[in-house]
mmCIF file of C-alpha atoms in Angstrom:
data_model
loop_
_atom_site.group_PDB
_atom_site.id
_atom_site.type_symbol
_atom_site.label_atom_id
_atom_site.label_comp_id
_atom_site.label_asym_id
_atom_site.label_seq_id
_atom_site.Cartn_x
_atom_site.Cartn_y
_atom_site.Cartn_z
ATOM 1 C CA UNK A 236 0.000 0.000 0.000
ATOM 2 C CA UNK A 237 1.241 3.289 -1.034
ATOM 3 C CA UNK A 238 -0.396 7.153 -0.137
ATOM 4 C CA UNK A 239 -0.999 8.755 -3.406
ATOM 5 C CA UNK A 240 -1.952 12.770 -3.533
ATOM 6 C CA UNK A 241 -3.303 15.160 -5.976
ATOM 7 C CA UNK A 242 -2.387 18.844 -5.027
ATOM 8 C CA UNK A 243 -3.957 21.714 -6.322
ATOM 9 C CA UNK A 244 -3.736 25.621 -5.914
ATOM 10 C CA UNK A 245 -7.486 27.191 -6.106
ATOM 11 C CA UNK A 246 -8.173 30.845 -6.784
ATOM 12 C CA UNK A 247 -12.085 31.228 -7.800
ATOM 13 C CA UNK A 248 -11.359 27.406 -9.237
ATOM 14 C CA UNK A 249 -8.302 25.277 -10.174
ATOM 15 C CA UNK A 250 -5.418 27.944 -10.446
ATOM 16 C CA UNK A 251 -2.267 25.657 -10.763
ATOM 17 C CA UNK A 252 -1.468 21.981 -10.433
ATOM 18 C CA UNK A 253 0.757 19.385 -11.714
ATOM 19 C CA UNK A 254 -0.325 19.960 -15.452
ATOM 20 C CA UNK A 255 0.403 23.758 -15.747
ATOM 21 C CA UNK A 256 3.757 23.219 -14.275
ATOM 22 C CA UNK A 257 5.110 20.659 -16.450
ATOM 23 C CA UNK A 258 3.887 22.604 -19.419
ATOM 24 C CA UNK A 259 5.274 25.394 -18.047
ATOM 25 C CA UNK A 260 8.929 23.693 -17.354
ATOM 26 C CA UNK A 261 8.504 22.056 -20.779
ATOM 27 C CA UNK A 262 8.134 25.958 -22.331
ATOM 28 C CA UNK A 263 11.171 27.234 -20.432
ATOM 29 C CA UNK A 264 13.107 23.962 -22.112
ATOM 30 C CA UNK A 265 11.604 24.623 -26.013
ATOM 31 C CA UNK A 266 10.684 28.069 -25.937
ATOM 32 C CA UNK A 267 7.658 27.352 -27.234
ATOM 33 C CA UNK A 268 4.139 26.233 -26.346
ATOM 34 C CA UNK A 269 3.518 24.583 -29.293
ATOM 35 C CA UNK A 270 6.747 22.227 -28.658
ATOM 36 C CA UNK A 271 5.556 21.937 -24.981
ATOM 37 C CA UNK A 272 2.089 20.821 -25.886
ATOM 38 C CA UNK A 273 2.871 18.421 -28.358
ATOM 39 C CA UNK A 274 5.750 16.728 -25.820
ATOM 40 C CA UNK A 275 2.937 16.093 -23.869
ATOM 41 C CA UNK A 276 -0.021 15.077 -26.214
ATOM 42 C CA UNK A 277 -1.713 17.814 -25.721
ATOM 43 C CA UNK A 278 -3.687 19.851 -28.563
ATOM 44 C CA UNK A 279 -2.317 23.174 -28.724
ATOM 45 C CA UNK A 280 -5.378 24.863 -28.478
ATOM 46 C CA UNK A 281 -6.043 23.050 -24.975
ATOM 47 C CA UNK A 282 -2.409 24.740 -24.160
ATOM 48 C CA UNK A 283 -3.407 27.812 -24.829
ATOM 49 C CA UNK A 284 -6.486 27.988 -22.835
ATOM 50 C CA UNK A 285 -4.685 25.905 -19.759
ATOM 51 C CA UNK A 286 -2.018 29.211 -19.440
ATOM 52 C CA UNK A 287 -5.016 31.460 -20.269
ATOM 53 C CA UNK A 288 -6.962 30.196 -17.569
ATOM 54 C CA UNK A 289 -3.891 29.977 -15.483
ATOM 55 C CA UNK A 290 -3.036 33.890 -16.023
ATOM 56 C CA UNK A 291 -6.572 34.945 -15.448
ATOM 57 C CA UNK A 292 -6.695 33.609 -11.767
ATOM 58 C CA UNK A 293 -2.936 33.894 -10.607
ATOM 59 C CA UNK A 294 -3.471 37.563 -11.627
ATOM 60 C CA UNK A 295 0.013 37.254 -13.841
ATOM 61 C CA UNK A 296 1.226 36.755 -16.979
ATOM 62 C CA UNK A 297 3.244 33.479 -17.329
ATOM 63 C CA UNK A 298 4.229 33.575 -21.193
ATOM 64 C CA UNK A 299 5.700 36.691 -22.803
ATOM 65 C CA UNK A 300 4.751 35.432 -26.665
ATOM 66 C CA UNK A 301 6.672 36.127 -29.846
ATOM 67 C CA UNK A 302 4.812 35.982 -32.786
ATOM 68 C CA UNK A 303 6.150 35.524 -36.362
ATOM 69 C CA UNK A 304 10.251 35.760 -37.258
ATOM 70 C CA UNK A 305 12.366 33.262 -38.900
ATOM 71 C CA UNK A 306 11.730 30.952 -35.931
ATOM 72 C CA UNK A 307 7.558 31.275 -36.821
ATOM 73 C CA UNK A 308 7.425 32.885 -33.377
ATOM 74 C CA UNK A 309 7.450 31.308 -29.489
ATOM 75 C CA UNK A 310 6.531 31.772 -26.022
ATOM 76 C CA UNK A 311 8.736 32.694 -23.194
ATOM 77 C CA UNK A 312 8.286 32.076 -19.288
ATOM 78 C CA UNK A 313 8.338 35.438 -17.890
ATOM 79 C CA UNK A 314 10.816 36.427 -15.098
ATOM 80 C CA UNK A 315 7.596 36.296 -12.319
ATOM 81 C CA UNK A 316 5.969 33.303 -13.873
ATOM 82 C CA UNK A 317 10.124 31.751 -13.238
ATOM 83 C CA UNK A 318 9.723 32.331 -10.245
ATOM 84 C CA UNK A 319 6.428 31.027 -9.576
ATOM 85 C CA UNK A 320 7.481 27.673 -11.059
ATOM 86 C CA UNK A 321 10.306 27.784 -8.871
ATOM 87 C CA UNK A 322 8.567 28.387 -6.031
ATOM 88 C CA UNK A 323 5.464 26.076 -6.665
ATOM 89 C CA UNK A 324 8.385 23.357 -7.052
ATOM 90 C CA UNK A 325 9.363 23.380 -3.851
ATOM 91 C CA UNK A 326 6.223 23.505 -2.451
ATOM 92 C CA UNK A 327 4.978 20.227 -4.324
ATOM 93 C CA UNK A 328 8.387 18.468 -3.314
ATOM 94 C CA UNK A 329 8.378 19.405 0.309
ATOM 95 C CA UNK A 330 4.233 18.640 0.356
ATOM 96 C CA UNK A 331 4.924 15.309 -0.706
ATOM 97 C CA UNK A 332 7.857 14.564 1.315
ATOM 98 C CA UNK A 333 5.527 15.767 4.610
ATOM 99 C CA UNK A 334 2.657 13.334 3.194
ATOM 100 C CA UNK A 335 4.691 10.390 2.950
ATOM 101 C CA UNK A 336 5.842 11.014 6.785
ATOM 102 C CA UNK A 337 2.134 11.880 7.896
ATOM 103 C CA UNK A 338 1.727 8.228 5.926
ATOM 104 C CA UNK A 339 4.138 6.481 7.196
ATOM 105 C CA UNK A 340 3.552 7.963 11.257
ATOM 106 C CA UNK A 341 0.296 6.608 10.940
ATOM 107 C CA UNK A 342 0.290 3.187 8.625
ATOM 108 C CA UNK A 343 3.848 2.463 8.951
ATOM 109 C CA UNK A 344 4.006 0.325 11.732
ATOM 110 C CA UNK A 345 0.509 -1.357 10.530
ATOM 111 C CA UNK A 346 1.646 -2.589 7.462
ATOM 112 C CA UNK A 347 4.902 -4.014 9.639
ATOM 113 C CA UNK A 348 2.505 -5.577 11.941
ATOM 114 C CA UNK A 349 0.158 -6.920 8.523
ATOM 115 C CA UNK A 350 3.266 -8.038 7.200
ATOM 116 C CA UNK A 351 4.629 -10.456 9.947
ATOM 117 C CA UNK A 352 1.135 -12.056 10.451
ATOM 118 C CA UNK B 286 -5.315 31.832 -2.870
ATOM 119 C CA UNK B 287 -5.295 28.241 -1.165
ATOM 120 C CA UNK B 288 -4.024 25.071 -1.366
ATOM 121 C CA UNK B 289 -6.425 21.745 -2.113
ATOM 122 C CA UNK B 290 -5.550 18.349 -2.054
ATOM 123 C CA UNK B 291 -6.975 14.938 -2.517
ATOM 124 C CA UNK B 292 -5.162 12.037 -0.807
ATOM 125 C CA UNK B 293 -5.942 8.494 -1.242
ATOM 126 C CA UNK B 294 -4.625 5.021 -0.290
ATOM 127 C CA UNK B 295 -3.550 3.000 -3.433
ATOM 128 C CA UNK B 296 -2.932 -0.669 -3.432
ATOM 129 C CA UNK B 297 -3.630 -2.142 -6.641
ATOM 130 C CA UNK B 298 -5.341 0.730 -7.597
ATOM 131 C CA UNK B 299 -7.540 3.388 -5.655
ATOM 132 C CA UNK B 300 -8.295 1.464 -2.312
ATOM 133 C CA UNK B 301 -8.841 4.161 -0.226
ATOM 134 C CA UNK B 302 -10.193 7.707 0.531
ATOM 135 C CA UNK B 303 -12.526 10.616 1.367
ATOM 136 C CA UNK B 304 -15.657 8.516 -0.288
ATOM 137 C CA UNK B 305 -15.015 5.396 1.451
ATOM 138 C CA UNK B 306 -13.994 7.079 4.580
ATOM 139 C CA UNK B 307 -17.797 9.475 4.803
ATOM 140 C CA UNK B 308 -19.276 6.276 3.619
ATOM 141 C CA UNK B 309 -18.272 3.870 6.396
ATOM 142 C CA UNK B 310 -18.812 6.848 8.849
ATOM 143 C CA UNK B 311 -22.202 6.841 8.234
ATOM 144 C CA UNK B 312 -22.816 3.047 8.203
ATOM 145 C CA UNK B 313 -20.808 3.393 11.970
ATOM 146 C CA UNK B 314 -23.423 6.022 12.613
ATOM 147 C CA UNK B 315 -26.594 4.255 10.967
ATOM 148 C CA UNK B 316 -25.605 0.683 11.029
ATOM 149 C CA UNK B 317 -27.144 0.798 7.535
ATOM 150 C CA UNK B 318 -25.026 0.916 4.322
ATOM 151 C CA UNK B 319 -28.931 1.792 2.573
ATOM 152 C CA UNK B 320 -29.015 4.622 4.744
ATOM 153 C CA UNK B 321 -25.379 5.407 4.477
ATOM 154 C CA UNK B 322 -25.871 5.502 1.136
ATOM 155 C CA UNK B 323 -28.706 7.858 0.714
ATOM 156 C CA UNK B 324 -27.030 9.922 2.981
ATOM 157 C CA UNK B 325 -24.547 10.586 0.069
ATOM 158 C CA UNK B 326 -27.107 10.764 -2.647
ATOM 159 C CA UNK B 327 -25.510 7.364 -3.664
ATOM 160 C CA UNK B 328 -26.717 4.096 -5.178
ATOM 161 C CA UNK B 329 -27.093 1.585 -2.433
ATOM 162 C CA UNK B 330 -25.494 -0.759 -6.021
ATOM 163 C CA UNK B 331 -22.616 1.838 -5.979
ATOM 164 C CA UNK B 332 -22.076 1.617 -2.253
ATOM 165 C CA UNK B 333 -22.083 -1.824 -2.357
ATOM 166 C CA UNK B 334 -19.555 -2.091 -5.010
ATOM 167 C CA UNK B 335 -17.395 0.681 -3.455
ATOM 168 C CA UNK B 336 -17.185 -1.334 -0.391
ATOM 169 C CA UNK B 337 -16.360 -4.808 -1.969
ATOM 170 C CA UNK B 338 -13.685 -2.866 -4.186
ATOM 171 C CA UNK B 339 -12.242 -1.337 -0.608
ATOM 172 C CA UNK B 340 -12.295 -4.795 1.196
ATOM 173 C CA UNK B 341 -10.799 -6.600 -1.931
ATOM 174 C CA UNK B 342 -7.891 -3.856 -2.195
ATOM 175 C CA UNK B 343 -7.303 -3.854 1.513
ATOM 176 C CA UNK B 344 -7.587 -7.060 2.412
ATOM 177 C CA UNK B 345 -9.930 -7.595 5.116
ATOM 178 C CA UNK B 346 -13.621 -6.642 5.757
ATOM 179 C CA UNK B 347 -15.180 -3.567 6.662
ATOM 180 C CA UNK B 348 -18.699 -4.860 7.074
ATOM 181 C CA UNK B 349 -20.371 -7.300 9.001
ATOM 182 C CA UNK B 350 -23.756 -7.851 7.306
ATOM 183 C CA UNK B 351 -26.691 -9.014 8.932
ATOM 184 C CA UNK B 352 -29.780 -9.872 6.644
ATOM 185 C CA UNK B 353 -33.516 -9.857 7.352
ATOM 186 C CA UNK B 354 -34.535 -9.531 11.009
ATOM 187 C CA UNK B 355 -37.555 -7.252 11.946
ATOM 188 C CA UNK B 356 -35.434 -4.327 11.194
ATOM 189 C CA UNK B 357 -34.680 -5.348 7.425
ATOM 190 C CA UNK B 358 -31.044 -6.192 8.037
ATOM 191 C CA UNK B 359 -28.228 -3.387 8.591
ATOM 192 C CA UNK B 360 -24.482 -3.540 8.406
ATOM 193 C CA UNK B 361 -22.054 -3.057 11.198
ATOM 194 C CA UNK B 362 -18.493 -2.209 10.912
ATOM 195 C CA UNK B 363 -16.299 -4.523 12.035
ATOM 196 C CA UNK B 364 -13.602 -3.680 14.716
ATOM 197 C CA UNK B 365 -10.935 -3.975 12.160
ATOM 198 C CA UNK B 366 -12.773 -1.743 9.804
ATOM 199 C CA UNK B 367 -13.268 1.252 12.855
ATOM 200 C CA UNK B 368 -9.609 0.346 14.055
ATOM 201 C CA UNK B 369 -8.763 1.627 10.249
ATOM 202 C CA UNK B 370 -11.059 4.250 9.792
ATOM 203 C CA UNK B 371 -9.526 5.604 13.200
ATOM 204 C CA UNK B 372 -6.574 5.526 11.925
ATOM 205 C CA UNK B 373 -7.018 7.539 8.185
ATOM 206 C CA UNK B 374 -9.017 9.851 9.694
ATOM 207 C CA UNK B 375 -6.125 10.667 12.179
ATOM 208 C CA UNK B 376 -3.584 10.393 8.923
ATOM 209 C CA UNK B 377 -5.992 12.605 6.775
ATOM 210 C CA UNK B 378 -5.997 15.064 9.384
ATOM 211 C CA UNK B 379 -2.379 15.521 9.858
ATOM 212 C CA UNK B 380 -1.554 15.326 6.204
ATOM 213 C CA UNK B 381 -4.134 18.357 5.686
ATOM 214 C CA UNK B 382 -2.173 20.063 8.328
ATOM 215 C CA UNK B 383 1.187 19.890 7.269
ATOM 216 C CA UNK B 384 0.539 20.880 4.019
ATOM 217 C CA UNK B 385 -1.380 23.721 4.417
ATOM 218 C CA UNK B 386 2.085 24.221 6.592
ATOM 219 C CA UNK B 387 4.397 23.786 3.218
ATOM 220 C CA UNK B 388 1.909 26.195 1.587
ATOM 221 C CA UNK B 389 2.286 28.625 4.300
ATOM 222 C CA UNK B 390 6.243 28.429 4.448
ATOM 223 C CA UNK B 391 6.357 28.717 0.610
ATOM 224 C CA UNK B 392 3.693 31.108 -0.117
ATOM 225 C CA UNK B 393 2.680 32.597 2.954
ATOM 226 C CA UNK B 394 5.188 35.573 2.296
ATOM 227 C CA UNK B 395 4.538 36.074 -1.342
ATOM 228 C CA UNK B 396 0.785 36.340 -0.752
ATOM 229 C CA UNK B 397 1.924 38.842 1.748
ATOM 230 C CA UNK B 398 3.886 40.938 -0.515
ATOM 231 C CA UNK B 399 1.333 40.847 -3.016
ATOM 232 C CA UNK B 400 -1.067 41.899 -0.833
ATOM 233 C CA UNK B 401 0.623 45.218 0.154
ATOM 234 C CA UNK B 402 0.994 46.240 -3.303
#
C-alpha cells in the first residue's frame, strides 16, 4: 500500500497543479508552447487555454509570446511566472515529502505488523 | 489563494479515501449501508460495489452484514474496519495540516507581498 496525492492551488477554481507546471517547465526547455504541448499530447489549443486560464486567476502573466520571425514565433516564461514555477516546485516536493511522513507515522508500523502475520 | 488536495490510499489501484472514509462513517453512525448511502445521494449498487472494491484492495472486511430480522437487516463495521477508519481519519488530518504548513512556508510571504501592493 502506497499514499498517493493530488495537489492543487485554487483561486475562484483550479489555479495551478501538476499539469500547468510541467507545461510550463517544458516551455522554459523549447521556448515554445507549441513544442511543450505536443511533448505532452496535448492539442495546442487546450495549451493555450490551460495558461489562459492559469493567467486569469494567478493575476500574472506566465508567457511573454513572440509571434512571427524566422523561428515562426514562441513563447517565453516570464521572469515572475520563473519564479512562480520555482517556487510552486518546492512547495509540491516538500508537500509530498511531509505526506509520505504523515503516511508512514500513521500506517507504517501497521503494514509491519500486517506483514509479519 | 489556497491550497487543495486529494489524498488516497492506493494498493492495486484506488483502495482508499474521502468517499469510502464518509461512507463507512455513516454506516458506523446508521448501522445501515442503505441509509449510508442515501445519505450521500448514492446508489445503495454503488455503495455496495465501493465497499467490496475497498475490502478486496485492503484485504480484510469492513462490514459485518446481517440480513432480514424485523429491522430489514443493517451492516455493522467490524472492529478492524473502525480500528482503520480511526486511523485515516487521524492520517488525513495531519496530512491536511502539514501541508497547508508547506503552503504557508512557501507562499505565505509572497501572498503577503502581493497583498501590500
Amino acid at each position: 500500500m502506497k499514499v498517493r496525492c493530488k495537489i492543487w492551488l485554487d483561486h475562484a477554481g483550479k489555479a495551478f497543479g501538476e499539469g500547468p507546471c510541467e507545461l510550463l517547465r517544458r516551455v522554459e526547455k523549447t521556448d515554445s508552447l507549441h513544442q511543450a504541448a505536443q511533448q505532452m499530447n496535448m492539442s495546442y489549443s487546450k495549451a493555450w487555454n490551460l495558461i489562459q486560464t492559469v493567467e486569469k486567476r494567478l493575476g500574472f502573466s506566465f508567457l511573454d509570446k513572440k509571434v512571427g520571425g524566422l523561428s515562426g514565433g514562441g513563447s517565453r516564461v516570464t521572469p515572475e511566472g520563473k519564479e512562480f514555477l520555482r517556487r510552486y516546485q518546492r512547495f509540491e516536493s516538500d508537500a509530498k515529502k511531509v505526506i509520505e511522513r504523515a503516511y508512514q507515522k500513521h500506517f507504517g508500523n501497521r503494514l509491519a505488523e500486517r506483514g509479519r502475520r
